[in-house]
CSV table of C-alpha atoms in Angstrom, one decimal:
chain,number,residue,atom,x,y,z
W,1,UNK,CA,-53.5,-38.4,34.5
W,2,UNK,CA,-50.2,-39.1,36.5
W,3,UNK,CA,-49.5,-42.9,36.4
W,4,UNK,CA,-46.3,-43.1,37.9
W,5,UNK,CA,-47.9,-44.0,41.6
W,6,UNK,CA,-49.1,-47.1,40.4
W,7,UNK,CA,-47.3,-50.6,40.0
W,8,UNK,CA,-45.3,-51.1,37.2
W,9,UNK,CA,-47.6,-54.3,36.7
W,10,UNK,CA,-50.5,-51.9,36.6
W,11,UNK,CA,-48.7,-49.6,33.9
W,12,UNK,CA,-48.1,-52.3,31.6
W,13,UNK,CA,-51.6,-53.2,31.7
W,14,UNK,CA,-52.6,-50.3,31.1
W,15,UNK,CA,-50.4,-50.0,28.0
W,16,UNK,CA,-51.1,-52.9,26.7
W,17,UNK,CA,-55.1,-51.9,26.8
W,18,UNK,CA,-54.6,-48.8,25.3
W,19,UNK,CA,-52.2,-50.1,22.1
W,20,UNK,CA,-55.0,-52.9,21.7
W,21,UNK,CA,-57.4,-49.9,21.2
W,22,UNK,CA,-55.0,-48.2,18.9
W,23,UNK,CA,-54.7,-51.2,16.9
W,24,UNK,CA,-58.6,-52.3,17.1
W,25,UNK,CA,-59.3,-48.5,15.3
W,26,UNK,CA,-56.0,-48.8,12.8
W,27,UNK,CA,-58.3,-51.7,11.2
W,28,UNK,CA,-60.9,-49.6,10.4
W,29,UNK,CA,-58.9,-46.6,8.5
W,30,UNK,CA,-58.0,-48.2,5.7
W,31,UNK,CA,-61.6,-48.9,4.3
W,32,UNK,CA,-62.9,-45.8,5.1
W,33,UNK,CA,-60.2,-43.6,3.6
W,34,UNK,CA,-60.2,-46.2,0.6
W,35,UNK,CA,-63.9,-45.3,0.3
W,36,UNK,CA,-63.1,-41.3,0.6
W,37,UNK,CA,-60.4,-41.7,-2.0
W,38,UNK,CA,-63.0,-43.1,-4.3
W,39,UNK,CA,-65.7,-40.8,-3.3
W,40,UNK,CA,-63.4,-37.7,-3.7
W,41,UNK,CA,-61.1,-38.9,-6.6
W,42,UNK,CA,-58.2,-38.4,-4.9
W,43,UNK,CA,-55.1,-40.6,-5.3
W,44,UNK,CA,-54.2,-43.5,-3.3
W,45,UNK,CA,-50.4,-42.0,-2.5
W,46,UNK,CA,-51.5,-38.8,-1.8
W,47,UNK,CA,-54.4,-40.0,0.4
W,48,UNK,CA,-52.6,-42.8,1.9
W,49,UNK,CA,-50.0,-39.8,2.8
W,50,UNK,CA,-52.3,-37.0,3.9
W,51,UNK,CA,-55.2,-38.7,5.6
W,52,UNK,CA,-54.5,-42.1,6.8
W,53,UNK,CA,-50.3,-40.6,7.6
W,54,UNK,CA,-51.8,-37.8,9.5
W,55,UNK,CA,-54.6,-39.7,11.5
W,56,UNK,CA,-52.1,-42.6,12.1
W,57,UNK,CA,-49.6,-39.7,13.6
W,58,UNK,CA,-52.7,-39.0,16.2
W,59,UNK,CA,-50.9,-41.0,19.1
W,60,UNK,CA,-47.6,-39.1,18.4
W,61,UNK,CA,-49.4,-36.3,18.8
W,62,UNK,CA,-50.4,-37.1,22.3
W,63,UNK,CA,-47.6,-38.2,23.3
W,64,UNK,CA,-44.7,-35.6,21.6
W,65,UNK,CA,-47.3,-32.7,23.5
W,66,UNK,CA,-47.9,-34.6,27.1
W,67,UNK,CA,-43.8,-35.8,27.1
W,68,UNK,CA,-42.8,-32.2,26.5
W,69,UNK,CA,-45.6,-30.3,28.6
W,70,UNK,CA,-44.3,-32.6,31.7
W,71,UNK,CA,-40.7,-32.0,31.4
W,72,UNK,CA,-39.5,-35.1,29.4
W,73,UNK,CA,-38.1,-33.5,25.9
W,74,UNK,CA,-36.0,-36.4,25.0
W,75,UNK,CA,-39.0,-39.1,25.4
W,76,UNK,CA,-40.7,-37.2,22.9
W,77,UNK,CA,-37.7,-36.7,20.3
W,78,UNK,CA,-37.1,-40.1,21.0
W,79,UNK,CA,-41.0,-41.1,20.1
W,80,UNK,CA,-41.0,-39.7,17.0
W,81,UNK,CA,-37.7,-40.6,15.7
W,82,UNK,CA,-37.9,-44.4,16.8
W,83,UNK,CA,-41.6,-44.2,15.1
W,84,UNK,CA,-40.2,-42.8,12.3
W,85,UNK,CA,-37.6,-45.9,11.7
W,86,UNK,CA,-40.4,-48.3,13.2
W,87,UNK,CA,-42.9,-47.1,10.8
W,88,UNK,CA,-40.7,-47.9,8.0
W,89,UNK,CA,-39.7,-51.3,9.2
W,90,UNK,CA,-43.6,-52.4,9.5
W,91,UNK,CA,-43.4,-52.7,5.7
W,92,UNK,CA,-41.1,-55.4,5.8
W,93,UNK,CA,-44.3,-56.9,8.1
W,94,UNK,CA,-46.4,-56.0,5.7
W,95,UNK,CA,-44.6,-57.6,3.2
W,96,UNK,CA,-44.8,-60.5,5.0
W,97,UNK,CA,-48.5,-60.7,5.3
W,98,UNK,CA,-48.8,-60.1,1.4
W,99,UNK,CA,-46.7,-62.7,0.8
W,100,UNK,CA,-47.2,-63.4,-2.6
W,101,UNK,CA,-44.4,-60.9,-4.0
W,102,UNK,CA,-42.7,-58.6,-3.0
W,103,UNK,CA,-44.3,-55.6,-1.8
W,104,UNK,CA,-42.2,-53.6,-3.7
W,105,UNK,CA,-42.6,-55.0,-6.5
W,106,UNK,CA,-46.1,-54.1,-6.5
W,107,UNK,CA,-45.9,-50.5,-6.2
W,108,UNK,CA,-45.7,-48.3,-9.3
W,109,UNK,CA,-46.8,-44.8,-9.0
W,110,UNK,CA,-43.4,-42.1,-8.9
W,111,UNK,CA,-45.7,-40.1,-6.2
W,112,UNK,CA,-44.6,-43.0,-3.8
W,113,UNK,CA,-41.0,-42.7,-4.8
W,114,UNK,CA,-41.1,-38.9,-4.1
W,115,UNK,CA,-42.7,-39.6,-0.6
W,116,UNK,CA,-40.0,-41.2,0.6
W,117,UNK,CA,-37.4,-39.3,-0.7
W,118,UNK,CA,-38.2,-35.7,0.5
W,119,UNK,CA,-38.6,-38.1,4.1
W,120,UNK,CA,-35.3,-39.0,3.6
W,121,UNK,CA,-33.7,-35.3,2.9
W,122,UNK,CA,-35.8,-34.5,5.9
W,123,UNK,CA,-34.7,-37.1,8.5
W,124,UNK,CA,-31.0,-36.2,7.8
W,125,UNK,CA,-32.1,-32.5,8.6
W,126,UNK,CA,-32.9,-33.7,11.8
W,127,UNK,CA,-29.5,-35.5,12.3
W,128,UNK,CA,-27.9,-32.6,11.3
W,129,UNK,CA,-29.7,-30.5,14.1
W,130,UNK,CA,-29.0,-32.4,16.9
W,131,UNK,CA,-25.2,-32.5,15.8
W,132,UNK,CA,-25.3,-29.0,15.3
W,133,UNK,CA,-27.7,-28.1,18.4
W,134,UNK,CA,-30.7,-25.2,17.7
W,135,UNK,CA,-31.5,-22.1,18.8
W,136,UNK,CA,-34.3,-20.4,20.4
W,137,UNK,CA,-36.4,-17.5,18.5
W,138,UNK,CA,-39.7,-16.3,20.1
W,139,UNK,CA,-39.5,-19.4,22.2
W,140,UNK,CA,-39.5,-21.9,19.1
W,141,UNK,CA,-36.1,-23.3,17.6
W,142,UNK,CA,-34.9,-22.5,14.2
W,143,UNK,CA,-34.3,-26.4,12.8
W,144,UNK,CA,-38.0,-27.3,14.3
W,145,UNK,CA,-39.5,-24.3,12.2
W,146,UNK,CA,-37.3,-25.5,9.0
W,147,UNK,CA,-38.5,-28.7,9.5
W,148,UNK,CA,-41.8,-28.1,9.7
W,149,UNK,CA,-41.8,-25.5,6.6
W,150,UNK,CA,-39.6,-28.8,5.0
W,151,UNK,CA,-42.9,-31.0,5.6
W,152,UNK,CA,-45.3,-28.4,4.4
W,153,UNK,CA,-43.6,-28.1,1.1
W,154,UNK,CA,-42.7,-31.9,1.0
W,155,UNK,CA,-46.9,-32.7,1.1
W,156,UNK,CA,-47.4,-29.5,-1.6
W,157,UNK,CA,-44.8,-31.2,-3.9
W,158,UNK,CA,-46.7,-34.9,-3.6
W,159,UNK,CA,-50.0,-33.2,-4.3
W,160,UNK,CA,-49.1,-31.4,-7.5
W,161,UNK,CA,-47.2,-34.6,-7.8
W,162,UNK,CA,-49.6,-36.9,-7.8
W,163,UNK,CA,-51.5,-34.6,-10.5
W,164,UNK,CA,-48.6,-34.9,-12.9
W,165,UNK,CA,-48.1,-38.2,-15.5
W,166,UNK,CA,-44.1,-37.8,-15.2
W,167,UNK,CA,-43.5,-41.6,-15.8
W,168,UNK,CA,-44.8,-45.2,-15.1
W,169,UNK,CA,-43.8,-48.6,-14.4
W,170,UNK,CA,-43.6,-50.8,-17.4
W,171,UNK,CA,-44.2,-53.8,-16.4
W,172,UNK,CA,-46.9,-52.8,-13.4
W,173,UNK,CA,-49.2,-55.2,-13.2
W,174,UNK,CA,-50.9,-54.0,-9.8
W,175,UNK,CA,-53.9,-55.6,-9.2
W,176,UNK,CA,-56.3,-52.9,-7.0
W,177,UNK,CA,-59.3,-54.9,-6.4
W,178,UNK,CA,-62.7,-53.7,-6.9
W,179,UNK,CA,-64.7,-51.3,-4.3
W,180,UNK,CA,-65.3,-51.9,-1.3
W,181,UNK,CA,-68.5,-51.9,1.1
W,182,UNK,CA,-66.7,-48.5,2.2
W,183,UNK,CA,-67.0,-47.0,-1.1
W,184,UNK,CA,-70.9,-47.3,-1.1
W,185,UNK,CA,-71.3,-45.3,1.9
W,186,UNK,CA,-72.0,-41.2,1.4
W,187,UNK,CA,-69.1,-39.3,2.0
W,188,UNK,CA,-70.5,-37.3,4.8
W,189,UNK,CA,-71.1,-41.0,6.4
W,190,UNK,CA,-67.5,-41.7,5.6
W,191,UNK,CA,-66.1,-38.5,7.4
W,192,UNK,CA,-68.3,-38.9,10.4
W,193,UNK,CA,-66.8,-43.1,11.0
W,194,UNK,CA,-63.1,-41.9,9.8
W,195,UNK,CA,-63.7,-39.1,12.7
W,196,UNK,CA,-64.4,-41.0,15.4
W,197,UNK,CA,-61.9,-43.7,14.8
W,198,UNK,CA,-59.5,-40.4,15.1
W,199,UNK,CA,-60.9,-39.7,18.0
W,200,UNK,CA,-60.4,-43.4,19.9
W,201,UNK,CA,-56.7,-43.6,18.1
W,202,UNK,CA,-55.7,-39.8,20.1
W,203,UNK,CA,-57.5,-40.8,23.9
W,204,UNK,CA,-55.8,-44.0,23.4
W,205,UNK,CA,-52.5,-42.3,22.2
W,206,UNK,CA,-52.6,-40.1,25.6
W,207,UNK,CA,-52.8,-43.0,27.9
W,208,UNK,CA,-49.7,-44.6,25.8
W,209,UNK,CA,-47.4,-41.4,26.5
W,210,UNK,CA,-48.7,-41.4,30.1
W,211,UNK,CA,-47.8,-45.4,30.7
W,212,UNK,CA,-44.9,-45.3,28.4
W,213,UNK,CA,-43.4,-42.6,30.8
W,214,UNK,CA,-43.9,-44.0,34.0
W,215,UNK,CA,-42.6,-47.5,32.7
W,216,UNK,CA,-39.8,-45.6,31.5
W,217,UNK,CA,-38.8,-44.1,35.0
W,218,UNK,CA,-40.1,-47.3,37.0
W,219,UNK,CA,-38.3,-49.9,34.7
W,220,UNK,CA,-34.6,-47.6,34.7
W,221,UNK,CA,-34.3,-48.3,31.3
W,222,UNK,CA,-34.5,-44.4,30.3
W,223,UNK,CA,-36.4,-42.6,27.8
W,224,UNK,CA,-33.7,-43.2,25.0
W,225,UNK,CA,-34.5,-46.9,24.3
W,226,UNK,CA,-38.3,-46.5,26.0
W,227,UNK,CA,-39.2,-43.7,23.5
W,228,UNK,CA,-37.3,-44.8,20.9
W,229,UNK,CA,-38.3,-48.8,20.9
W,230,UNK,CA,-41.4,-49.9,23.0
W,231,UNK,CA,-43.6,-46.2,22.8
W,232,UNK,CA,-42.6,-45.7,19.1
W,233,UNK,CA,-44.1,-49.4,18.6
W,234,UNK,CA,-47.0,-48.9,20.4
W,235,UNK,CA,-47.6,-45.2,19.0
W,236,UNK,CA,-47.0,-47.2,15.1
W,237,UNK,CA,-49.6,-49.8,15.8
W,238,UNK,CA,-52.4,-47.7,14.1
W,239,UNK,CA,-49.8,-47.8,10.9
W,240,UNK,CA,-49.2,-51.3,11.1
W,241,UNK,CA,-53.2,-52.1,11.1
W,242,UNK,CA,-54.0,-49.5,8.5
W,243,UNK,CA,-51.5,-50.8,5.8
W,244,UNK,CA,-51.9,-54.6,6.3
W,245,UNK,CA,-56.0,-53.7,6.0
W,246,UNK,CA,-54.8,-51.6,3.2
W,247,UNK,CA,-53.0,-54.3,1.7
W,248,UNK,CA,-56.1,-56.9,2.4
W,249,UNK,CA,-58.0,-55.3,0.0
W,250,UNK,CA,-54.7,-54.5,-2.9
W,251,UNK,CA,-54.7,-50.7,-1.7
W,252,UNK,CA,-50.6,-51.2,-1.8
W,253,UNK,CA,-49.6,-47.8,-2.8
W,254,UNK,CA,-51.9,-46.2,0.1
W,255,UNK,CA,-50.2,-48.6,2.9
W,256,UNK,CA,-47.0,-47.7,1.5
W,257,UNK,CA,-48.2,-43.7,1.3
W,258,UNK,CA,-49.5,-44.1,4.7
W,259,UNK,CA,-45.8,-45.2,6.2
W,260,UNK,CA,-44.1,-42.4,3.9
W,261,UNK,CA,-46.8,-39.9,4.9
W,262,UNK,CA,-46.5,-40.2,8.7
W,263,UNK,CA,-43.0,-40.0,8.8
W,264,UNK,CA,-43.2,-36.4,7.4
W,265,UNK,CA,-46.1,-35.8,9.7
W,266,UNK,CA,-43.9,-37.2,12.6
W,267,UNK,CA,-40.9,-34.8,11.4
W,268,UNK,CA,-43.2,-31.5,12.0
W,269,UNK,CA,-44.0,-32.6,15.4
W,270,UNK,CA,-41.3,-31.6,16.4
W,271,UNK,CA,-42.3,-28.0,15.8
W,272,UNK,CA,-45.3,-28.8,18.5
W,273,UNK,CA,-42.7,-30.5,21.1
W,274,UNK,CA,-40.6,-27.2,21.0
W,275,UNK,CA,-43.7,-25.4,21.6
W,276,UNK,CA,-44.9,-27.0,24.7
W,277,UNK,CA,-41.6,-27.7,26.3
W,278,UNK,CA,-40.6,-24.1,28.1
W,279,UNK,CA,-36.9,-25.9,28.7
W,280,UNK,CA,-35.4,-24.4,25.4
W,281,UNK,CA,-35.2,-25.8,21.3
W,282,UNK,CA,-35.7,-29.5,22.4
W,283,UNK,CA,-33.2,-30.2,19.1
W,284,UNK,CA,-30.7,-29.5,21.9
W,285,UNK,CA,-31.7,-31.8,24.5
W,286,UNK,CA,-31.1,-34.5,21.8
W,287,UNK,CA,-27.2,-35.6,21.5
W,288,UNK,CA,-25.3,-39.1,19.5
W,289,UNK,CA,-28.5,-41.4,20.3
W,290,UNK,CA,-30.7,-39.2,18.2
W,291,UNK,CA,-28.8,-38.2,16.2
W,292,UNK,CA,-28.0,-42.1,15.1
W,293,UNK,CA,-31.4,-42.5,15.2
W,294,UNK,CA,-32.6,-40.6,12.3
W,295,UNK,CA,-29.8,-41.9,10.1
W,296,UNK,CA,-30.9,-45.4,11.1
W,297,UNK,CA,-34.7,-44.3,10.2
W,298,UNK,CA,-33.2,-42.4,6.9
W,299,UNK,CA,-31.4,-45.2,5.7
W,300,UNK,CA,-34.3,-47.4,6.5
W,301,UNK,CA,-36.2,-45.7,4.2
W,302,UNK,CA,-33.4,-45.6,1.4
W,303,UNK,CA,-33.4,-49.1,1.4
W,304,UNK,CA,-37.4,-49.3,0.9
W,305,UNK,CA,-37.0,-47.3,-2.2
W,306,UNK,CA,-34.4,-49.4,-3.7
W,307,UNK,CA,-36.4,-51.6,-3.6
W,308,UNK,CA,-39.4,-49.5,-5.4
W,309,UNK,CA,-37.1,-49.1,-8.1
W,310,UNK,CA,-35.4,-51.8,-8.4
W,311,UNK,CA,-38.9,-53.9,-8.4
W,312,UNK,CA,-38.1,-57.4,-8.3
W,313,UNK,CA,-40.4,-59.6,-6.9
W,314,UNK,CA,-37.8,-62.4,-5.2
W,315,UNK,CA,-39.0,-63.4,-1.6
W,316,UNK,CA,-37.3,-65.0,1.1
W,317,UNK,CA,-39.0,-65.7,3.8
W,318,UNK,CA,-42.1,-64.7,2.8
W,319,UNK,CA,-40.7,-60.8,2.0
W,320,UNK,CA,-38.7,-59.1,-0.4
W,321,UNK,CA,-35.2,-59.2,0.2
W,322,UNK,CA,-35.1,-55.1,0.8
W,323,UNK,CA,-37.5,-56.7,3.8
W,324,UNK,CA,-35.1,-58.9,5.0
W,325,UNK,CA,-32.2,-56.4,4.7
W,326,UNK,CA,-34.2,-53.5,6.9
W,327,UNK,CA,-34.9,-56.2,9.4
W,328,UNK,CA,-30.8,-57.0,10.0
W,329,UNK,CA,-30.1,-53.6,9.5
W,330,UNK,CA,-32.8,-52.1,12.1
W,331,UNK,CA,-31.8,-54.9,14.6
W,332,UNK,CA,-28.3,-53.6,13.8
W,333,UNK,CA,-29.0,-50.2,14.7
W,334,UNK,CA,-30.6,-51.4,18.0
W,335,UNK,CA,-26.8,-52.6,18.9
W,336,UNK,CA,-25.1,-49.5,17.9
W,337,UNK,CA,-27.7,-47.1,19.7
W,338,UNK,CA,-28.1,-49.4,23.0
W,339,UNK,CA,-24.5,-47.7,24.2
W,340,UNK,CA,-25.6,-44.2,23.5
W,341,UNK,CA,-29.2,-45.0,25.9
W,342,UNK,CA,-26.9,-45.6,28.6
């Protein structure tokens, strides 16, 4: 579905329709895979990570495989890198919306913690390939396939994680609200709805690649600060709707696991972009911006879980103050990265 012979007008409309779908089936997610979690006993982390991280990765999906199949490697790097620091900066928005406390303060299980660590070690992996450029073997590059082996192990270590009492919080006092009308529902029923909001969130992720790209050619401002800023927003709107439903109903350590979870998700993509771009390891099509990029998104993150271990529940501004300091330091990052898009 080539859009770039329309209007830029046209293409922005177009976008905006299909991120208002993403978004309207985001608000959906959180309740269903709250009532699968209850139905299946699973924990909230490690649900939060696997299911809602990996059906809130859907439009990145779309896009990282229709950017690279159609010749444009950087605007899918770019994509998933910018969602990856955009994901994490939507829980200083969802801080915001719970108000009361901080959101850190609020979240207590070690699981979480471990999350965002191993997306940490694996986002500096990714700087540290597109410094040190990758290789090709049987048409795949060698960083792409450590990264996605890194992600595989990173979501075996949170299950057996989440199995394990290593430690707690001693002074959590997480309030997780009763069921839900979503819990009632037979799992089978649960599946079936949590399906076809998958299915809406990947069409409507398509149409976002194909708009995003053609704004990004039409507009001139490239694919470094289009994939990086305005399609890794749009592509994160299902995360932002899933966590601040998530957080509606006091599921606060599946919003968080849901942020933490896609960003490993968004990491292995990668892996898929090399496969469907013929152009070479598209690690190597990357250069500074990209490689500024995941440190900004890594230390995004680091901040975050200061934050979870430091849990004080001070607010300014409605948010934490680890809110408040990955909002400066993301709008930061925008200034150091705008030279590099050039």
């Amino acid at each position: 579905m080539p859009l770039d012979g329309l209007p830029l007008l046209a293409n922005l409309a177009i976008f905006a329709a299909a991120a208002a779908l993403v978004w309207a089936a985001g608000t959906r997610l959180a309740v269903y895979v709250d009532g699968i979690a209850q139905a299946t006993g699973a924990g909230q982390a490690f649900i939060g990570m696997l299911l809602l991280g990996g059906i809130t990765s859907l439009p990145e999906i779309a896009t990282v495989t229709t950017a690279s199949w159609t010749g444009s490697p950087t605007l899918a790097v770019n994509n998933l890198i910018g969602s990856a620091a955009g994901n994490v900066l939507l829980l200083a928005v969802a801080d915001m919306v719970l108000g009361r406390d901080a959101l850190t303060s609020v979240v207590a299980k070690p699981s979480t913690l471990l999350q965002g660590t191993l997306g940490m070690m694996l986002l500096c992996m990714v700087a540290a390939a597109l410094v040190a450029g990758d290789i090709a073997v049987a048409g795949v590059g060698v960083w792409t396939t450590a990264l996605l082996g890194g992600c595989v192990a990173a979501l075996w270590l949170s299950s057996n994680y989440e199995r394990r009492h290593v430690w707690e919080a001693v002074d959590a006092q997480v309030d997780e609200g009763g069921d839900l009308p979503g819990a009632e529902q037979p799992l089978r029923t649960l599946v079936l709805k949590t399906s076809a909001v998958a299915a809406v969130i990947l069409l409507a992720g398509f149409v976002l690649s194909q708009a995003g790209d053609a704004i990004a050619k039409q507009s001139g401002l490239g694919t470094g600060l289009v994939g990086f800023v305005l399609l890794a927003f749009a592509t994160s709107l299902p995360e932002l709707s899933s966590i601040v439903s998530a957080l509606r109903i006091r599921r606060y350590e599946m919003a968080v696991g849901d942020i933490f979870g896609t960003n490993l998700f968004n990491i292995a993509l990668l892996f898929l972009a090399d496969l469907t771009y013929s152009g070479g390891p598209v690690l190597s099509e990357g250069g500074t911006f990209e490689a500024v990029a995941a440190l900004l998104a890594s230390l995004l993150t680091g901040l975050f879980l200061i934050g979870l271990l430091e849990r004080q529940d001070r607010t300014i501004w409605r948010m934490g103050y680890d809110s408040l300091a990955a909002l400066i330091l993301y709008a930061m990052g925008l200034v150091v990265l705008y030279p590099f898009a050039q």
